[in-house]
Amino acid sequence: MKLFGWGSDTTQLPPDRLRVSQLACGVGCLQAASGIPLASDCCAYEPTQRLLAVSTTDGRVKIFGREGVERTLRCGSGAPHPAARQLLFLVNRGAVLRVDEAGRLQLWAIEPDAVGAGDAAAAGAAAGAGAPLQQLELGGGDAVTFAAAMQREPFLLLGCRSGAVRVAQMVNASGSGVTAARQVRGLKLTSYS
């Protein structure tokens, strides 16, 4: 039946112009994923902005906002990353913190454009989109096992494998203590006093 052109062989699809060589650039130029990752190991919720963060066993953190809004953060390139022990939003500070099984901390800015041109050197923006602002290790054979943010104070309490409690100060791009919301660009271990 040729009514309305159905079954007609006169129209053909144009030939494909996309070639395999265009996709084989080596940097993952055509990668896409949506939804909650299969290998999830930790999650955190930020009630002020209504964000959900989900960490995976391969070192990624996916942040979900309203419908259709999500962002993937990566621990960096290179060796495999340990699974997450804890995931923590720094509420009203625009950052998310991940504690991994090896006792390291990774800190990311939630918003991709939160790192301005003046902050690029201090925040490590040259490392690429989704890269952590800072990775912190205690050293001396000690490792972080838990982190807790102090409400309305620019400090984090870090529980250590040795049983000690360390204090880290949230700092801005210039290295001074954070006084307002959405300024966290790093962490600085404070001395005991």
C-alpha positions as a printed Julia matrix, in Angstrom:
193×3 Matrix{Float64}:
  0.0    0.0    0.0
  1.53   3.3   -1.12
 -1.01   5.57   0.6
  0.74   8.66   2.11
  4.1    7.33   0.92
  4.18   4.39   3.32
  6.26   1.53   2.05
  7.94   3.77  -0.49
 11.63   3.06  -1.16
 12.37   6.51  -2.58
 13.54   8.15   0.68
 16.83   6.95   2.12
 18.73   8.03   5.17
 21.79  10.19   4.54
 25.14   8.42   5.0
 26.78   8.61   8.43
 29.45  11.27   8.78
 30.62  10.23  12.24
 33.77   8.1   12.03
 35.4    5.85  14.63
 38.59   7.91  14.42
 36.65  10.95  15.66
 35.67   9.08  18.83
 39.1    7.56  19.52
 40.68  10.7   20.97
 41.81   8.92  24.16
 40.29  11.36  26.65
 36.76  10.01  26.82
 35.24  12.64  24.57
 31.92  10.8   24.29
 31.05   9.56  27.76
 27.64   9.86  29.31
 25.92   8.36  32.3
 22.86   9.28  34.28
 21.17   8.0   37.39
 22.59   6.46  40.54
 25.81   4.51  39.86
 25.78   0.74  40.25
 28.81   0.55  42.57
 27.62   3.05  45.21
 29.19   2.92  48.65
 28.24   6.17  50.47
 25.67   8.94  50.25
 25.01  12.34  51.82
 22.12  14.81  51.69
 22.32  18.61  51.8
 18.94  19.92  53.07
 19.46  23.61  52.27
 20.0   23.13  48.54
 18.27  19.73  48.4
 21.26  17.94  46.94
 22.08  14.24  47.13
 25.67  13.05  46.72
 26.47   9.41  45.97
 30.03   8.07  46.11
 31.2    5.04  44.13
 33.85   2.42  44.81
 36.01   3.73  41.94
 36.42   7.23  43.4
 33.61   9.15  41.72
 31.03  11.33  43.46
 27.76  12.11  41.68
 25.7   15.05  42.89
 21.98  15.11  42.08
 19.84  18.24  42.26
 16.41  18.84  40.83
 15.17  16.66  37.96
 17.72  16.38  35.17
 20.51  18.13  37.09
 23.56  16.1   38.07
 27.32  16.48  38.19
 30.13  13.94  38.4
 33.25  14.65  40.46
 36.37  12.49  40.16
 39.18  11.87  42.66
 41.73  12.4   39.91
 43.5   10.33  37.32
 46.01   7.59  37.81
 45.93   4.7   40.27
 42.68   3.19  41.5
 41.11   5.01  44.42
 39.93   3.35  47.63
 36.24   3.15  48.43
 34.61   5.9   50.47
 34.27   5.62  54.21
 32.23   8.83  54.58
 30.68  11.52  52.39
 29.85  14.89  53.95
 28.36  18.12  52.65
 29.78  21.28  54.19
 26.37  22.93  54.54
 26.19  26.51  53.2
 29.89  26.34  52.28
 29.46  25.09  48.7
 31.65  22.02  49.15
 31.49  18.26  49.6
 34.07  16.19  51.5
 34.95  12.52  50.96
 36.9   10.38  53.44
 38.28   7.24  51.78
 39.28   3.89  53.27
 42.98   4.87  53.13
 42.3    7.83  55.45
 42.62  10.63  52.87
 40.26  13.57  52.48
 39.12  14.97  49.13
 37.35  18.33  48.96
 35.32  19.54  45.95
 33.38  22.69  45.13
 29.76  21.78  44.37
 29.27  24.3   41.58
 31.54  23.96  38.53
 31.78  27.73  38.03
 32.38  28.44  41.73
 36.12  28.66  41.12
 36.73  32.08  39.64
 39.73  33.23  37.62
 41.46  34.59  40.73
 41.03  31.28  42.55
 42.4   29.07  39.77
 45.93  28.67  41.13
 44.87  28.05  44.73
 41.98  25.76  43.93
 43.58  23.59  41.29
 41.13  24.44  38.53
 43.77  23.57  35.96
 43.42  19.93  36.99
 40.17  19.74  35.06
 36.46  19.86  35.62
 35.32  17.74  38.52
 38.81  17.45  40.03
 39.11  17.93  43.79
 40.1   21.33  45.16
 42.33  19.6   47.69
 43.44  16.14  48.78
 44.69  15.92  52.36
 46.65  13.2   54.15
 47.65  13.41  57.81
 51.03  11.69  57.51
 53.02  10.17  60.34
 51.25   6.84  59.94
 47.89   8.27  61.03
 44.73   8.34  58.93
 41.32  10.02  59.11
 38.43   7.68  59.89
 35.63  10.23  60.42
 34.93  13.92  59.79
 32.31  16.17  61.39
 31.62  19.81  60.53
 31.03  22.19  63.42
 27.81  24.13  62.87
 28.28  27.86  62.22
 32.04  27.5   62.74
 34.72  27.17  60.03
 36.22  24.01  61.54
 36.1   20.26  60.93
 36.73  17.67  63.62
 38.72  14.74  62.24
 38.64  11.42  64.06
 41.91   9.54  63.5
 42.88   5.87  63.46
 45.22   6.51  66.42
 42.28   7.67  68.56
 43.22  11.35  68.38
 40.88  14.12  67.27
 42.45  16.65  64.9
 40.99  20.0   63.85
 41.03  21.33  60.29
 40.09  24.9   59.43
 38.1   25.68  56.29
 40.01  28.3   54.28
 39.24  30.48  51.26
 41.41  30.89  48.15
 43.83  33.24  49.93
 44.4   30.74  52.76
 42.61  32.67  55.49
 39.71  31.32  57.54
 36.26  31.25  56.0
 33.83  33.8   57.39
 30.91  33.69  54.93
 28.95  31.07  53.04
 30.29  29.46  49.85
 33.92  30.35  50.27
 35.57  27.03  51.14
 38.5   26.37  48.8
 40.7   24.25  51.04
 41.45  22.79  54.47
 44.32  23.61  56.8
 45.25  21.43  59.77
 45.49  23.53  62.92
 48.02  23.04  65.67
 47.0   21.98  69.15
 46.78  24.85  71.62
